[in-house]
Amino acid sequence: MILPALTEAKSPFWRPIKYSLFPPLGLATLAAWCSPDDEVELQDEHVEELNTDDQPDLVIIQVYITNAFRAYAIADHYRKKGVYVCLGGLHVTSLPEEALPYADSIFTGPGEDTFPQFLLDFRNKTTRRIYVNMKRDIENIPPVRRDLIRREQYLVPNSIVVSRGCPHHCDFCYKDAFFQGGKSFYTQRVDEALSEISRLPGRHLYFLDDHLLGNQKFATDLFEGMKGMNRLFQGASTVEAILRGNLIEKAAEAGMRSVFIGFETLSNKNLLQSNKKQNLGKDYEAAIRRLNTLGIMINGSFVFGLDDDDTDVFSRTVDWAVGQGLTTSTFHILTPYPGTRLFQTMEAQGRILHRDWARYDTRQVVYQTNGLSAAELEAGYNRAYRDFYSWSNIAKASWQHETYRDKLKHFAYAGGWKKFEPLWNFMIKTRGLNRMLPLLESILSTEKNNRKGEHAPPFPAIA
Ligand code: SF4
């Protein structure tokens, strides 16, 4: 099972640490359907050189947009050796016709029903060319094959997913394309999720669910069950879910210490353009205040290049994020992924500039902009990162917190995450990334025990 490197991960201009955060959980999830007699190897090109000199019976490759060409090259290499090759993932689901010539079989959509069926067919030599996901159900699935993951190579080996999809329908998001034709948001059983959590060593967890708070009943029961498990965790939510009811308090009680939030834009017109209705009219600042009170750090996500953006959008957004004391921020250039409504709209308007998927990395402009030029957009995007993580703005954002201790922690962590690249690179090279975890866990736990209701330190997400 192979996860080829995203093109941007191999660029000298981008940070290796960003690609050594999470193990390939999707492949390890599928591997659980292999029989105990099957010999399975999981290779992740983000953290190791691929060994493609082998001669396995079967190769499964996970395809994202910016690793698509690399994935096709690896597929060609194995097929020339007579190996049976399968391709699946977001990009294959969006563009099955593109992927098909490179594979013996492809999978579209989630693989929880198609992969076990394929394995059966493979053993019986009755495989099909295309496997389309029909069943949307992750109850009673076998436990993720975490034994295949080399934990020491990742900063966050305890990543976990307890749901699939999201209840919302933003135009730029892959979600609807991936789950087309059926349910697009469903969860595990709570007891199964709790069992999976209890199998993970250490204290820290990172929920990679699109929207951990998306199903109120499930999240309430999950957080209830996690109370007393002595965990510290991070996850993603919407502004709306943070403002609604008391779910976020329950999350904090269960150990939530940081949350990834898609603010995306400060413009209502842009929210409307993106069909991001759940953010419309929502009081971002009230949500931030609530999280601050609970000691939950914030990683804010923002998109630049929507049609209402002008040349001031970058400084406006950075000033706002700094003024709100966001611990980390993740910026993106709007990217019309194939299969999304955004792509369809832009294609109909003749705005798609090319289909060089390797450049669809949210750092380059791949569509005809409106309101600001492509050069202004790329320069502004780079400036936003530079400015948000300047020492002066890290200090200013830290200063938004009430206590000196919180100010200092914010400063140390935002600075540590963004300003000590040689240290991160050294830890990656010496395969010592997971040695950073106990340190972070101990700081987080000190915070929880001693200072309930105050800020926890930021643990970097994907900024
Ligand atoms: S809320 Fe997030 S995950 Fe859900 S559709 Fe919108 S962008 Fe996608």
Tab-separated table of C-alpha atoms and ligand atoms in Angstrom, residues 166 168-170 172-173 175 210 276 278, ligand 1:
chain	number	residue	atom	x	y	z
A	166	CYS	CA	-19.470	16.561	7.046
A	168	HIS	CA	-22.228	20.999	5.178
A	169	HIS	CA	-21.785	21.646	1.472
A	170	CYS	CA	-19.150	24.286	0.784
A	172	PHE	CA	-14.787	24.524	-2.814
A	173	CYS	CA	-14.700	21.358	-0.710
A	175	LYS	CA	-16.511	16.414	0.427
A	210	ASP	CA	-13.909	17.026	8.946
A	276	LYS	CA	-20.592	28.417	3.278
A	278	GLN	CA	-23.090	27.800	8.213
B	1	SF4	S1	-17.513	22.646	6.554
B	1	SF4	FE1	-15.448	22.022	5.932
B	1	SF4	S2	-15.542	19.813	5.542
B	1	SF4	FE2	-17.643	20.594	5.620
B	1	SF4	S3	-18.167	20.968	3.471
B	1	SF4	FE3	-17.410	22.899	4.339
B	1	SF4	S4	-15.189	22.931	3.904
B	1	SF4	FE4	-15.934	20.812	3.600
